[in-house]
């Protein structure tokens, strides 16, 4: 005997047999959307912080402090990326495309903000950093249902 029931299952039993895998898949998709959203948020804030660091730790005033802050920044970005790649189980439907579009828009804003760098106070730099981060944060939390 193969362990299978002798006759065909009725349709209600077949549908109920599919409920467990469907619930498991829904859970995986929910966690993948949430994990991508938090990854995008953290990465976006770090990219915005890259604009703030030279305003807080001015390289012309203290090069060692600036280099230390940038070193911590690079390690944080690499750690975040490593965490996401190690814990990711799935990419939500359309998540990769939204991520790339949000990241591209964030980098365009970052490039445009280079004109302001060095001429702004650190509170203004924080506001500009948040504007820089906005497209990737929005892309990460945007859900197509």
N, CA, C and O atoms as CSV, one atom per row, in Angstrom:
chain,resi,resn,atom,element,x,y,z
A,1,UNK,N,N,0.834,-1.167,0.000
A,1,UNK,CA,C,0.000,0.000,0.000
A,1,UNK,C,C,0.879,1.230,0.000
A,1,UNK,O,O,1.945,1.249,0.617
A,2,UNK,N,N,0.433,2.238,-0.683
A,2,UNK,CA,C,1.222,3.467,-0.802
A,2,UNK,C,C,0.832,4.500,0.234
A,2,UNK,O,O,1.455,5.560,0.293
A,3,UNK,N,N,-0.160,4.239,1.044
A,3,UNK,CA,C,-0.570,5.200,2.055
A,3,UNK,C,C,-1.610,6.172,1.531
A,3,UNK,O,O,-2.071,7.031,2.282
A,4,UNK,N,N,-1.990,6.065,0.279
A,4,UNK,CA,C,-2.997,6.929,-0.322
A,4,UNK,C,C,-4.376,6.325,-0.083
A,4,UNK,O,O,-4.504,5.102,-0.020
A,5,UNK,N,N,-5.417,7.156,0.051
A,5,UNK,CA,C,-6.769,6.602,0.186
A,5,UNK,C,C,-7.155,5.875,-1.092
A,5,UNK,O,O,-6.667,6.188,-2.178
A,6,UNK,N,N,-8.035,4.906,-0.941
A,6,UNK,CA,C,-8.419,4.048,-2.052
A,6,UNK,C,C,-9.202,4.786,-3.132
A,6,UNK,O,O,-8.951,4.562,-4.316
A,7,UNK,N,N,-10.127,5.647,-2.775
A,7,UNK,CA,C,-10.951,6.317,-3.773
A,7,UNK,C,C,-10.546,7.777,-3.933
A,7,UNK,O,O,-9.764,8.307,-3.144
A,8,UNK,N,N,-11.085,8.414,-4.957
A,8,UNK,CA,C,-10.782,9.833,-5.128
A,8,UNK,C,C,-11.427,10.649,-4.004
A,8,UNK,O,O,-12.496,10.307,-3.500
A,9,UNK,N,N,-10.751,11.731,-3.628
A,9,UNK,CA,C,-11.277,12.602,-2.581
A,9,UNK,C,C,-12.394,13.458,-3.146
A,9,UNK,O,O,-12.389,13.810,-4.326
A,10,UNK,N,N,-13.329,13.780,-2.312
A,10,UNK,CA,C,-14.397,14.672,-2.769
A,10,UNK,C,C,-13.817,16.093,-2.910
A,10,UNK,O,O,-12.781,16.399,-2.318
A,11,UNK,N,N,-14.479,16.952,-3.686
A,11,UNK,CA,C,-13.933,18.305,-3.946
A,11,UNK,C,C,-13.697,19.120,-2.676
A,11,UNK,O,O,-12.716,19.861,-2.619
A,12,UNK,N,N,-14.532,19.019,-1.677
A,12,UNK,CA,C,-14.336,19.780,-0.440
A,12,UNK,C,C,-13.048,19.343,0.260
A,12,UNK,O,O,-12.327,20.179,0.804
A,13,UNK,N,N,-12.759,18.053,0.252
A,13,UNK,CA,C,-11.538,17.551,0.870
A,13,UNK,C,C,-10.310,18.004,0.087
A,13,UNK,O,O,-9.274,18.314,0.675
A,14,UNK,N,N,-10.425,18.043,-1.239
A,14,UNK,CA,C,-9.311,18.515,-2.060
A,14,UNK,C,C,-9.026,19.991,-1.790
A,14,UNK,O,O,-7.864,20.384,-1.684
A,15,UNK,N,N,-10.067,20.809,-1.679
A,15,UNK,CA,C,-9.882,22.233,-1.399
A,15,UNK,C,C,-9.292,22.450,-0.008
A,15,UNK,O,O,-8.432,23.311,0.178
A,16,UNK,N,N,-9.748,21.680,0.949
A,16,UNK,CA,C,-9.207,21.841,2.303
A,16,UNK,C,C,-7.749,21.388,2.369
A,16,UNK,O,O,-6.977,21.909,3.174
A,17,UNK,N,N,-7.367,20.426,1.532
A,17,UNK,CA,C,-5.973,19.988,1.482
A,17,UNK,C,C,-5.068,21.088,0.933
A,17,UNK,O,O,-3.876,21.110,1.237
A,18,UNK,N,N,-5.614,21.999,0.131
A,18,UNK,CA,C,-4.828,23.103,-0.422
A,18,UNK,C,C,-4.742,24.304,0.520
A,18,UNK,O,O,-3.941,25.209,0.288
A,19,UNK,N,N,-5.543,24.325,1.566
A,19,UNK,CA,C,-5.555,25.468,2.484
A,19,UNK,C,C,-4.232,25.645,3.219
A,19,UNK,O,O,-3.770,26.774,3.382
A,20,UNK,N,N,-3.625,24.573,3.658
A,20,UNK,CA,C,-2.383,24.670,4.429
A,20,UNK,C,C,-1.247,25.239,3.575
A,20,UNK,O,O,-0.579,26.174,4.018
A,21,UNK,N,N,-0.999,24.716,2.370
A,21,UNK,CA,C,0.064,25.319,1.568
A,21,UNK,C,C,-0.244,26.770,1.180
A,21,UNK,O,O,0.668,27.593,1.114
A,22,UNK,N,N,-1.509,27.090,0.926
A,22,UNK,CA,C,-1.861,28.468,0.579
A,22,UNK,C,C,-1.613,29.413,1.750
A,22,UNK,O,O,-1.144,30.535,1.558
A,23,UNK,N,N,-1.922,28.967,2.947
A,23,UNK,CA,C,-1.669,29.797,4.136
A,23,UNK,C,C,-0.172,29.972,4.353
A,23,UNK,O,O,0.280,31.059,4.713
A,24,UNK,N,N,0.590,28.925,4.139
A,24,UNK,CA,C,2.041,29.010,4.286
A,24,UNK,C,C,2.628,29.972,3.262
A,24,UNK,O,O,3.505,30.768,3.598
A,25,UNK,N,N,2.160,29.913,2.021
A,25,UNK,CA,C,2.629,30.816,0.970
A,25,UNK,C,C,2.263,32.261,1.289
A,25,UNK,O,O,3.070,33.165,1.073
A,26,UNK,N,N,1.062,32.484,1.799
A,26,UNK,CA,C,0.651,33.844,2.173
A,26,UNK,C,C,1.551,34.388,3.279
A,26,UNK,O,O,1.895,35.570,3.268
A,27,UNK,N,N,1.930,33.549,4.222
A,27,UNK,CA,C,2.838,33.972,5.283
A,27,UNK,C,C,4.213,34.330,4.757
A,27,UNK,O,O,4.809,35.315,5.192
A,28,UNK,N,N,4.724,33.532,3.817
A,28,UNK,CA,C,6.027,33.812,3.207
A,28,UNK,C,C,5.974,35.123,2.439
A,28,UNK,O,O,6.899,35.930,2.528
A,29,UNK,N,N,4.902,35.345,1.686
A,29,UNK,CA,C,4.776,36.581,0.919
A,29,UNK,C,C,4.681,37.794,1.844
A,29,UNK,O,O,5.281,38.832,1.562
A,30,UNK,N,N,3.943,37.676,2.930
A,30,UNK,CA,C,3.813,38.786,3.879
A,30,UNK,C,C,5.170,39.136,4.492
A,30,UNK,O,O,5.539,40.308,4.570
A,31,UNK,N,N,5.910,38.108,4.928
A,31,UNK,CA,C,7.232,38.357,5.513
A,31,UNK,C,C,8.189,38.936,4.483
A,31,UNK,O,O,9.001,39.798,4.817
A,32,UNK,N,N,8.109,38.479,3.234
A,32,UNK,CA,C,9.000,38.999,2.189
A,32,UNK,C,C,8.707,40.467,1.904
A,32,UNK,O,O,9.632,41.262,1.735
A,33,UNK,N,N,7.422,40.835,1.851
A,33,UNK,CA,C,7.074,42.250,1.629
A,33,UNK,C,C,7.562,43.117,2.779
A,33,UNK,O,O,8.115,44.194,2.559
A,34,UNK,N,N,7.357,42.649,4.001
A,34,UNK,CA,C,7.777,43.414,5.174
A,34,UNK,C,C,9.301,43.541,5.243
A,34,UNK,O,O,9.824,44.614,5.544
A,35,UNK,N,N,9.998,42.461,4.970
A,35,UNK,CA,C,11.464,42.484,5.019
A,35,UNK,C,C,12.023,43.414,3.945
A,35,UNK,O,O,12.968,44.158,4.209
A,36,UNK,N,N,11.456,43.384,2.736
A,36,UNK,CA,C,11.906,44.291,1.680
A,36,UNK,C,C,11.630,45.731,2.066
A,36,UNK,O,O,12.462,46.604,1.820
A,37,UNK,N,N,10.482,45.996,2.662
A,37,UNK,CA,C,10.134,47.361,3.056
A,37,UNK,C,C,11.113,47.891,4.101
A,37,UNK,O,O,11.569,49.029,3.991
A,38,UNK,N,N,11.438,47.099,5.095
A,38,UNK,CA,C,12.380,47.545,6.121
A,38,UNK,C,C,13.785,47.694,5.567
A,38,UNK,O,O,14.511,48.608,5.955
A,39,UNK,N,N,14.176,46.804,4.662
A,39,UNK,CA,C,15.486,46.924,4.018
A,39,UNK,C,C,15.563,48.217,3.224
A,39,UNK,O,O,16.542,48.955,3.335
A,40,UNK,N,N,14.540,48.500,2.422
A,40,UNK,CA,C,14.526,49.732,1.627
A,40,UNK,C,C,14.564,50.966,2.528
A,40,UNK,O,O,15.257,51.935,2.219
A,41,UNK,N,N,13.833,50.938,3.629
A,41,UNK,CA,C,13.809,52.071,4.554
A,41,UNK,C,C,15.191,52.299,5.158
A,41,UNK,O,O,15.686,53.426,5.173
A,42,UNK,N,N,15.806,51.246,5.651
A,42,UNK,CA,C,17.132,51.387,6.270
A,42,UNK,C,C,18.169,51.836,5.250
A,42,UNK,O,O,18.985,52.710,5.544
A,43,UNK,N,N,18.150,51.248,4.053
A,43,UNK,CA,C,19.112,51.629,3.028
A,43,UNK,C,C,18.895,53.075,2.589
A,43,UNK,O,O,19.863,53.811,2.395
A,44,UNK,N,N,17.650,53.485,2.431
A,44,UNK,CA,C,17.349,54.857,2.031
A,44,UNK,C,C,17.846,55.852,3.073
A,44,UNK,O,O,18.428,56.880,2.728
A,45,UNK,N,N,17.614,55.546,4.348
A,45,UNK,CA,C,18.088,56.438,5.407
A,45,UNK,C,C,19.610,56.487,5.447
A,45,UNK,O,O,20.189,57.526,5.764
A,46,UNK,N,N,20.254,55.381,5.130
A,46,UNK,CA,C,21.719,55.388,5.081
A,46,UNK,C,C,22.231,56.220,3.900
A,46,UNK,O,O,23.240,56.915,4.019
A,47,UNK,N,N,21.540,56.145,2.773
A,47,UNK,CA,C,21.942,56.966,1.633
A,47,UNK,C,C,21.738,58.445,1.962
A,47,UNK,O,O,22.569,59.285,1.618
A,48,UNK,N,N,20.636,58.753,2.626
A,48,UNK,CA,C,20.421,60.122,3.081
A,48,UNK,C,C,21.486,60.553,4.075
A,48,UNK,O,O,21.912,61.708,4.072
A,49,UNK,N,N,21.920,59.623,4.929
A,49,UNK,CA,C,22.975,59.929,5.897
A,49,UNK,C,C,24.300,60.227,5.212
A,49,UNK,O,O,25.116,60.982,5.740
A,50,UNK,N,N,24.520,59.644,4.046
A,50,UNK,CA,C,25.746,59.934,3.299
A,50,UNK,C,C,25.809,61.405,2.908
A,50,UNK,O,O,26.894,61.958,2.733
A,51,UNK,N,N,24.659,62.030,2.772
A,51,UNK,CA,C,24.632,63.469,2.492
A,51,UNK,C,C,24.875,64.281,3.763
A,51,UNK,O,O,25.428,65.379,3.703
A,52,UNK,N,N,24.467,63.749,4.901
A,52,UNK,CA,C,24.568,64.474,6.169
A,52,UNK,C,C,25.978,64.389,6.758
A,52,UNK,O,O,26.447,65.351,7.366
A,53,UNK,N,N,26.647,63.275,6.591
A,53,UNK,CA,C,27.954,63.055,7.221
A,53,UNK,C,C,28.947,64.187,6.934
A,53,UNK,O,O,29.586,64.663,7.873
A,54,UNK,N,N,29.108,64.645,5.679
A,54,UNK,CA,C,30.067,65.739,5.460
A,54,UNK,C,C,29.653,67.068,6.105
A,54,UNK,O,O,30.500,67.935,6.321
A,55,UNK,N,N,28.379,67.235,6.412
A,55,UNK,CA,C,27.940,68.465,7.076
A,55,UNK,C,C,28.201,68.412,8.576
A,55,UNK,O,O,28.465,69.437,9.204
A,56,UNK,N,N,28.128,67.218,9.142
A,56,UNK,CA,C,28.363,67.067,10.578
A,56,UNK,C,C,29.858,66.897,10.865
A,56,UNK,O,O,30.403,67.549,11.755
A,57,UNK,N,N,30.501,66.033,10.119
A,57,UNK,CA,C,31.939,65.787,10.262
A,57,UNK,C,C,32.646,66.389,9.053
A,57,UNK,O,O,32.961,65.684,8.094
A,58,UNK,N,N,32.887,67.664,9.103
A,58,UNK,CA,C,33.470,68.379,7.960
A,58,UNK,C,C,34.903,67.897,7.721
A,58,UNK,O,O,35.739,67.961,8.623
A,59,UNK,N,N,35.187,67.414,6.501
A,59,UNK,CA,C,36.539,66.905,6.222
A,59,UNK,C,C,37.602,67.999,6.292
A,59,UNK,O,O,38.761,67.703,6.583
A,60,UNK,N,N,37.237,69.248,6.031
A,60,UNK,CA,C,38.231,70.325,6.096
A,60,UNK,C,C,38.573,70.699,7.541
A,60,UNK,O,O,39.615,71.307,7.787
A,61,UNK,N,N,37.709,70.343,8.503
A,61,UNK,CA,C,37.966,70.635,9.913
A,61,UNK,C,C,38.613,69.461,10.635
A,61,UNK,O,O,39.530,69.656,11.434
A,62,UNK,N,N,38.147,68.239,10.364
A,62,UNK,CA,C,38.696,67.050,11.018
A,62,UNK,C,C,38.592,65.859,10.082
A,62,UNK,O,O,37.579,65.160,10.053
A,63,UNK,N,N,39.629,65.643,9.335
A,63,UNK,CA,C,39.636,64.537,8.379
A,63,UNK,C,C,39.522,63.169,9.066
A,63,UNK,O,O,38.794,62.313,8.564
A,64,UNK,N,N,40.210,62.926,10.192
A,64,UNK,CA,C,40.044,61.616,10.847
A,64,UNK,C,C,38.600,61.343,11.283
A,64,UNK,O,O,38.123,60.216,11.145
A,65,UNK,N,N,37.901,62.348,11.803
A,65,UNK,CA,C,36.503,62.139,12.207
A,65,UNK,C,C,35.633,61.842,10.991
A,65,UNK,O,O,34.756,60.980,11.048
A,66,UNK,N,N,35.873,62.549,9.899
A,66,UNK,CA,C,35.110,62.303,8.665
A,66,UNK,C,C,35.366,60.899,8.143
A,66,UNK,O,O,34.427,60.188,7.785
A,67,UNK,N,N,36.634,60.494,8.098
A,67,UNK,CA,C,36.968,59.154,7.589
A,67,UNK,C,C,36.412,58.059,8.494
A,67,UNK,O,O,35.978,57.016,8.005
A,68,UNK,N,N,36.419,58.282,9.789
A,68,UNK,CA,C,35.838,57.307,10.724
A,68,UNK,C,C,34.334,57.185,10.492
A,68,UNK,O,O,33.799,56.078,10.437
A,69,UNK,N,N,33.650,58.331,10.357
A,69,UNK,CA,C,32.202,58.304,10.111
A,69,UNK,C,C,31.883,57.608,8.796
A,69,UNK,O,O,30.928,56.835,8.723
A,70,UNK,N,N,32.658,57.868,7.771
A,70,UNK,CA,C,32.416,57.209,6.483
A,70,UNK,C,C,32.738,55.716,6.548
A,70,UNK,O,O,32.082,54.911,5.886
A,71,UNK,N,N,33.743,55.343,7.339
A,71,UNK,CA,C,34.053,53.925,7.518
A,71,UNK,C,C,32.915,53.196,8.214
A,71,UNK,O,O,32.547,52.089,7.821
A,72,UNK,N,N,32.356,53.817,9.252
A,72,UNK,CA,C,31.204,53.228,9.943
A,72,UNK,C,C,30.025,53.120,8.985
A,72,UNK,O,O,29.290,52.133,9.002
A,73,UNK,N,N,29.849,54.141,8.148
A,73,UNK,CA,C,28.772,54.151,7.152
A,73,UNK,C,C,28.919,52.967,6.192
A,73,UNK,O,O,27.952,52.245,5.947
A,74,UNK,N,N,30.102,52.771,5.660
A,74,UNK,CA,C,30.325,51.678,4.698
A,74,UNK,C,C,30.077,50.324,5.356
A,74,UNK,O,O,29.441,49.455,4.759
A,75,UNK,N,N,30.569,50.137,6.571
A,75,UNK,CA,C,30.347,48.870,7.285
A,75,UNK,C,C,28.854,48.656,7.529
A,75,UNK,O,O,28.364,47.534,7.406
A,76,UNK,N,N,28.126,49.725,7.876
A,76,UNK,CA,C,26.680,49.603,8.122
A,76,UNK,C,C,25.934,49.212,6.847
A,76,UNK,O,O,25.048,48.359,6.891
A,77,UNK,N,N,26.277,49.820,5.723
A,77,UNK,CA,C,25.615,49.471,4.452
A,77,UNK,C,C,25.922,48.027,4.074
A,77,UNK,O,O,25.027,47.289,3.662
A,78,UNK,N,N,27.173,47.623,4.211
A,78,UNK,CA,C,27.528,46.235,3.890
A,78,UNK,C,C,26.837,45.253,4.835
A,78,UNK,O,O,26.365,44.203,4.399
A,79,UNK,N,N,26.773,45.586,6.123
A,79,UNK,CA,C,26.092,44.716,7.089
A,79,UNK,C,C,24.610,44.593,6.791
A,79,UNK,O,O,24.049,43.500,6.859
A,80,UNK,N,N,23.974,45.704,6.461
A,80,UNK,CA,C,22.550,45.679,6.125
A,80,UNK,C,C,22.299,44.826,4.888
A,80,UNK,O,O,21.378,44.010,4.865
A,81,UNK,N,N,23.109,45.017,3.877
A,81,UNK,CA,C,22.946,44.246,2.640
A,81,UNK,C,C,23.183,42.763,2.897
A,81,UNK,O,O,22.439,41.921,2.394
A,82,UNK,N,N,24.204,42.437,3.669
A,82,UNK,CA,C,24.475,41.040,3.985
A,82,UNK,C,C,23.306,40.431,4.754
A,82,UNK,O,O,22.889,39.310,4.462
A,83,UNK,N,N,22.768,41.173,5.747
A,83,UNK,CA,C,21.615,40.685,6.514
A,83,UNK,C,C,20.438,40.392,5.590
A,83,UNK,O,O,19.812,39.337,5.695
A,84,UNK,N,N,20.134,41.325,4.683
A,84,UNK,CA,C,18.975,41.133,3.818
A,84,UNK,C,C,19.171,39.917,2.906
A,84,UNK,O,O,18.259,39.108,2.741
A,85,UNK,N,N,20.338,39.796,2.329
A,85,UNK,CA,C,20.570,38.661,1.428
A,85,UNK,C,C,20.544,37.325,2.174
A,85,UNK,O,O,20.117,36.319,1.608
A,86,UNK,N,N,20.988,37.298,3.416
A,86,UNK,CA,C,20.992,36.058,4.195
A,86,UNK,C,C,19.610,35.672,4.705
A,86,UNK,O,O,19.313,34.487,4.853
A,87,UNK,N,N,18.757,36.669,4.976
A,87,UNK,CA,C,17.453,36.370,5.567
A,87,UNK,C,C,16.326,36.358,4.548
A,87,UNK,O,O,15.209,35.955,4.873
A,88,UNK,N,N,16.589,36.780,3.351
A,88,UNK,CA,C,15.532,36.834,2.327
A,88,UNK,C,C,15.152,35.428,1.909
A,88,UNK,O,O,16.011,34.620,1.556
A,89,UNK,N,N,13.862,35.142,1.952
A,89,UNK,CA,C,13.374,33.844,1.503
A,89,UNK,C,C,12.706,33.951,0.144
A,89,UNK,O,O,12.672,32.980,-0.612
A,90,UNK,N,N,12.178,35.118,-0.168
A,90,UNK,CA,C,11.507,35.344,-1.438
A,90,UNK,C,C,11.503,36.843,-1.706
A,90,UNK,O,O,11.645,37.655,-0.791
A,91,UNK,N,N,11.339,37.190,-2.968
A,91,UNK,CA,C,11.158,38.588,-3.330
A,91,UNK,C,C,9.700,38.757,-3.703
A,91,UNK,O,O,9.183,38.004,-4.528
A,92,UNK,N,N,9.024,39.737,-3.108
A,92,UNK,CA,C,7.604,39.902,-3.422
A,92,UNK,C,C,7.403,40.252,-4.887
A,92,UNK,O,O,8.292,40.804,-5.536
A,93,UNK,N,N,6.236,39.926,-5.392
A,93,UNK,CA,C,5.903,40.192,-6.782
A,93,UNK,C,C,6.077,41.677,-7.083
A,93,UNK,O,O,5.449,42.518,-6.440
A,94,UNK,N,N,6.914,41.999,-8.042
A,94,UNK,CA,C,7.184,43.381,-8.418
A,94,UNK,C,C,8.140,44.092,-7.480
A,94,UNK,O,O,8.449,45.263,-7.698
A,95,UNK,N,N,8.618,43.416,-6.440
A,95,UNK,CA,C,9.486,44.047,-5.456
A,95,UNK,C,C,10.831,44.460,-6.026
A,95,UNK,O,O,11.347,45.525,-5.688
A,96,UNK,N,N,11.397,43.638,-6.874
A,96,UNK,CA,C,12.692,43.966,-7.468
A,96,UNK,C,C,12.613,45.206,-8.341
A,96,UNK,O,O,13.502,46.057,-8.310
A,97,UNK,N,N,11.559,45.299,-9.108
A,97,UNK,CA,C,11.392,46.460,-9.994
A,97,UNK,C,C,11.154,47.730,-9.179
A,97,UNK,O,O,11.743,48.772,-9.468
A,98,UNK,N,N,10.299,47.649,-8.167
A,98,UNK,CA,C,10.053,48.812,-7.310
A,98,UNK,C,C,11.333,49.247,-6.615
A,98,UNK,O,O,11.599,50.443,-6.495
A,99,UNK,N,N,12.123,48.295,-6.162
A,99,UNK,CA,C,13.391,48.599,-5.497
A,99,UNK,C,C,14.324,49.347,-6.438
A,99,UNK,O,O,14.905,50.362,-6.056
A,100,UNK,N,N,14.472,48.858,-7.656
A,100,UNK,CA,C,15.378,49.498,-8.615
A,100,UNK,C,C,14.904,50.906,-8.967
A,100,UNK,O,O,15.715,51.828,-9.049
A,101,UNK,N,N,13.615,51.079,-9.173
A,101,UNK,CA,C,13.080,52.408,-9.495
A,101,UNK,C,C,13.281,53.358,-8.313
A,101,UNK,O,O,13.716,54.494,-8.506
A,102,UNK,N,N,12.972,52.914,-7.103
A,102,UNK,CA,C,13.164,53.745,-5.923
A,102,UNK,C,C,14.622,54.083,-5.680
A,102,UNK,O,O,14.950,55.215,-5.326
A,103,UNK,N,N,15.500,53.105,-5.869
A,103,UNK,CA,C,16.931,53.335,-5.690
A,103,UNK,C,C,17.453,54.326,-6.726
A,103,UNK,O,O,18.247,55.208,-6.398
A,104,UNK,N,N,17.011,54.185,-7.969
A,104,UNK,CA,C,17.438,55.120,-9.022
A,104,UNK,C,C,16.967,56.541,-8.707
A,104,UNK,O,O,17.734,57.493,-8.854
A,105,UNK,N,N,15.731,56.690,-8.282
A,105,UNK,CA,C,15.219,58.024,-7.941
A,105,UNK,C,C,15.973,58.608,-6.746
A,105,UNK,O,O,16.256,59.806,-6.714
A,106,UNK,N,N,16.294,57.774,-5.778
A,106,UNK,CA,C,17.061,58.231,-4.621
A,106,UNK,C,C,18.451,58.697,-5.051
A,106,UNK,O,O,18.935,59.724,-4.577
A,107,UNK,N,N,19.086,57.956,-5.935
A,107,UNK,CA,C,20.420,58.360,-6.412
A,107,UNK,C,C,20.366,59.627,-7.261
A,107,UNK,O,O,21.297,60.432,-7.224
A,108,UNK,N,N,19.296,59.813,-8.022
A,108,UNK,CA,C,19.148,61.056,-8.791
A,108,UNK,C,C,19.049,62.239,-7.830
A,108,UNK,O,O,19.691,63.268,-8.041
A,109,UNK,N,N,18.248,62.095,-6.780
A,109,UNK,CA,C,18.144,63.168,-5.787
A,109,UNK,C,C,19.468,63.384,-5.059
A,109,UNK,O,O,19.836,64.519,-4.757
A,110,UNK,N,N,20.175,62.310,-4.780
A,110,UNK,CA,C,21.479,62.447,-4.130
A,110,UNK,C,C,22.454,63.200,-5.030
A,110,UNK,O,O,23.183,64.077,-4.564
A,111,UNK,N,N,22.467,62.862,-6.309
A,111,UNK,CA,C,23.358,63.562,-7.242
A,111,UNK,C,C,22.989,65.039,-7.335
A,111,UNK,O,O,23.871,65.895,-7.397
A,112,UNK,N,N,21.693,65.342,-7.345
A,112,UNK,CA,C,21.263,66.739,-7.406
A,112,UNK,C,C,21.646,67.485,-6.128
A,112,UNK,O,O,21.922,68.684,-6.166
A,113,UNK,N,N,21.661,66.780,-5.008
A,113,UNK,CA,C,21.999,67.433,-3.735
A,113,UNK,C,C,23.481,67.738,-3.603
A,113,UNK,O,O,23.878,68.473,-2.698
A,114,UNK,N,N,24.291,67.203,-4.468
A,114,UNK,CA,C,25.733,67.465,-4.400
A,114,UNK,C,C,26.032,68.956,-4.567
A,114,UNK,O,O,27.045,69.450,-4.072
A,115,UNK,N,N,25.152,69.664,-5.262
A,115,UNK,CA,C,25.342,71.105,-5.440
A,115,UNK,C,C,25.231,71.848,-4.111
A,115,UNK,O,O,25.811,72.922,-3.959
A,116,UNK,N,N,24.499,71.296,-3.154
A,116,UNK,CA,C,24.313,71.932,-1.847
A,116,UNK,C,C,25.390,71.563,-0.841
A,116,UNK,O,O,25.572,72.257,0.160
A,117,UNK,N,N,26.092,70.492,-1.096
A,117,UNK,CA,C,27.015,69.954,-0.106
A,117,UNK,C,C,28.083,70.981,0.262
A,117,UNK,O,O,28.713,71.597,-0.597
A,118,UNK,N,N,28.260,71.139,1.575
A,118,UNK,CA,C,29.263,72.063,2.077
A,118,UNK,C,C,28.748,73.476,2.284
A,118,UNK,O,O,29.412,74.285,2.933
A,119,UNK,N,N,27.575,73.788,1.743
A,119,UNK,CA,C,27.022,75.133,1.887
A,119,UNK,C,C,25.791,75.162,2.776
A,119,UNK,O,O,25.094,76.175,2.832
A,120,UNK,N,N,25.517,74.083,3.459
A,120,UNK,CA,C,24.309,74.004,4.279
A,120,UNK,C,C,24.666,73.638,5.712
A,120,UNK,O,O,25.707,73.036,5.974
A,121,UNK,N,N,23.792,74.007,6.624
A,121,UNK,CA,C,23.981,73.627,8.022
A,121,UNK,C,C,23.563,72.173,8.199
A,121,UNK,O,O,22.908,71.600,7.328
A,122,UNK,N,N,23.942,71.578,9.328
A,122,UNK,CA,C,23.593,70.168,9.504
A,122,UNK,C,C,22.089,69.950,9.644
A,122,UNK,O,O,21.621,68.901,9.200
A,123,UNK,N,N,21.277,70.866,10.233
A,123,UNK,CA,C,19.828,70.619,10.226
A,123,UNK,C,C,19.249,70.638,8.804
A,123,UNK,O,O,18.367,69.843,8.478
A,124,UNK,N,N,19.745,71.538,7.973
A,124,UNK,CA,C,19.279,71.564,6.580
A,124,UNK,C,C,19.728,70.294,5.850
A,124,UNK,O,O,18.989,69.750,5.029
A,125,UNK,N,N,20.940,69.829,6.156
A,125,UNK,CA,C,21.437,68.599,5.530
A,125,UNK,C,C,20.576,67.404,5.924
A,125,UNK,O,O,20.353,66.509,5.108
A,126,UNK,N,N,20.090,67.379,7.161
A,126,UNK,CA,C,19.210,66.282,7.592
A,126,UNK,C,C,17.903,66.316,6.803
A,126,UNK,O,O,17.411,65.272,6.374
A,127,UNK,N,N,17.343,67.504,6.611
A,127,UNK,CA,C,16.106,67.607,5.812
A,127,UNK,C,C,16.337,67.163,4.377
A,127,UNK,O,O,15.511,66.450,3.807
A,128,UNK,N,N,17.446,67.575,3.796
A,128,UNK,CA,C,17.763,67.150,2.424
A,128,UNK,C,C,17.979,65.637,2.392
A,128,UNK,O,O,17.553,64.976,1.444
A,129,UNK,N,N,18.628,65.086,3.405
A,129,UNK,CA,C,18.829,63.633,3.479
A,129,UNK,C,C,17.518,62.869,3.537
A,129,UNK,O,O,17.390,61.803,2.935
A,130,UNK,N,N,16.539,63.411,4.262
A,130,UNK,CA,C,15.221,62.759,4.315
A,130,UNK,C,C,14.512,62.834,2.962
A,130,UNK,O,O,13.829,61.890,2.564
A,131,UNK,N,N,14.672,63.945,2.261
A,131,UNK,CA,C,14.085,64.052,0.917
A,131,UNK,C,C,14.760,63.058,-0.025
A,131,UNK,O,O,14.099,62.430,-0.852
A,132,UNK,N,N,16.065,62.920,0.103
A,132,UNK,CA,C,16.803,61.951,-0.715
A,132,UNK,C,C,16.283,60.537,-0.449
A,132,UNK,O,O,16.134,59.748,-1.383
A,133,UNK,N,N,16.007,60.215,0.803
A,133,UNK,CA,C,15.582,58.864,1.177
A,133,UNK,C,C,14.146,58.547,0.761
A,133,UNK,O,O,13.792,57.378,0.613
A,134,UNK,N,N,13.325,59.563,0.574
A,134,UNK,CA,C,11.886,59.352,0.364
A,134,UNK,C,C,11.526,58.398,-0.781
A,134,UNK,O,O,10.700,57.512,-0.562
A,135,UNK,N,N,12.095,58.521,-1.989
A,135,UNK,CA,C,11.652,57.612,-3.067
A,135,UNK,C,C,11.868,56.133,-2.763
A,135,UNK,O,O,11.008,55.309,-3.073
A,136,UNK,N,N,12.997,55.789,-2.165
A,136,UNK,CA,C,13.253,54.376,-1.874
A,136,UNK,C,C,12.371,53.877,-0.734
A,136,UNK,O,O,11.935,52.726,-0.748
A,137,UNK,N,N,12.106,54.728,0.247
A,137,UNK,CA,C,11.200,54.336,1.332
A,137,UNK,C,C,9.806,54.086,0.776
A,137,UNK,O,O,9.169,53.087,1.109
A,138,UNK,N,N,9.336,54.987,-0.064
A,138,UNK,CA,C,7.990,54.820,-0.669
A,138,UNK,C,C,7.952,53.552,-1.519
A,138,UNK,O,O,6.991,52.785,-1.458
A,139,UNK,N,N,8.991,53.339,-2.301
A,139,UNK,CA,C,9.034,52.139,-3.153
A,139,UNK,C,C,9.022,50.864,-2.311
A,139,UNK,O,O,8.392,49.875,-2.687
A,140,UNK,N,N,9.713,50.885,-1.180
A,140,UNK,CA,C,9.763,49.700,-0.328
A,140,UNK,C,C,8.439,49.359,0.312
A,140,UNK,O,O,8.112,48.182,0.468
A,141,UNK,N,N,7.662,50.380,0.691
A,141,UNK,CA,C,6.398,50.130,1.377
A,141,UNK,C,C,5.209,50.067,0.425
A,141,UNK,O,O,4.108,49.703,0.839
A,142,UNK,N,N,5.413,50.414,-0.837
A,142,UNK,CA,C,4.329,50.358,-1.819
A,142,UNK,C,C,3.960,48.901,-2.059
A,142,UNK,O,O,4.825,48.050,-2.267
A,143,UNK,N,N,2.666,48.634,-2.026
A,143,UNK,CA,C,2.218,47.243,-2.233
A,143,UNK,C,C,1.209,47.199,-3.367
A,143,UNK,O,O,0.244,47.963,-3.412
A,144,UNK,N,N,1.465,46.290,-4.264
A,144,UNK,CA,C,0.469,45.991,-5.310
A,144,UNK,C,C,-0.342,44.821,-4.817
A,144,UNK,O,O,0.203,43.763,-4.505
A,145,UNK,N,N,-1.654,45.009,-4.747
A,145,UNK,CA,C,-2.489,43.900,-4.292
A,145,UNK,C,C,-3.454,43.482,-5.365
A,145,UNK,O,O,-4.241,42.558,-5.161
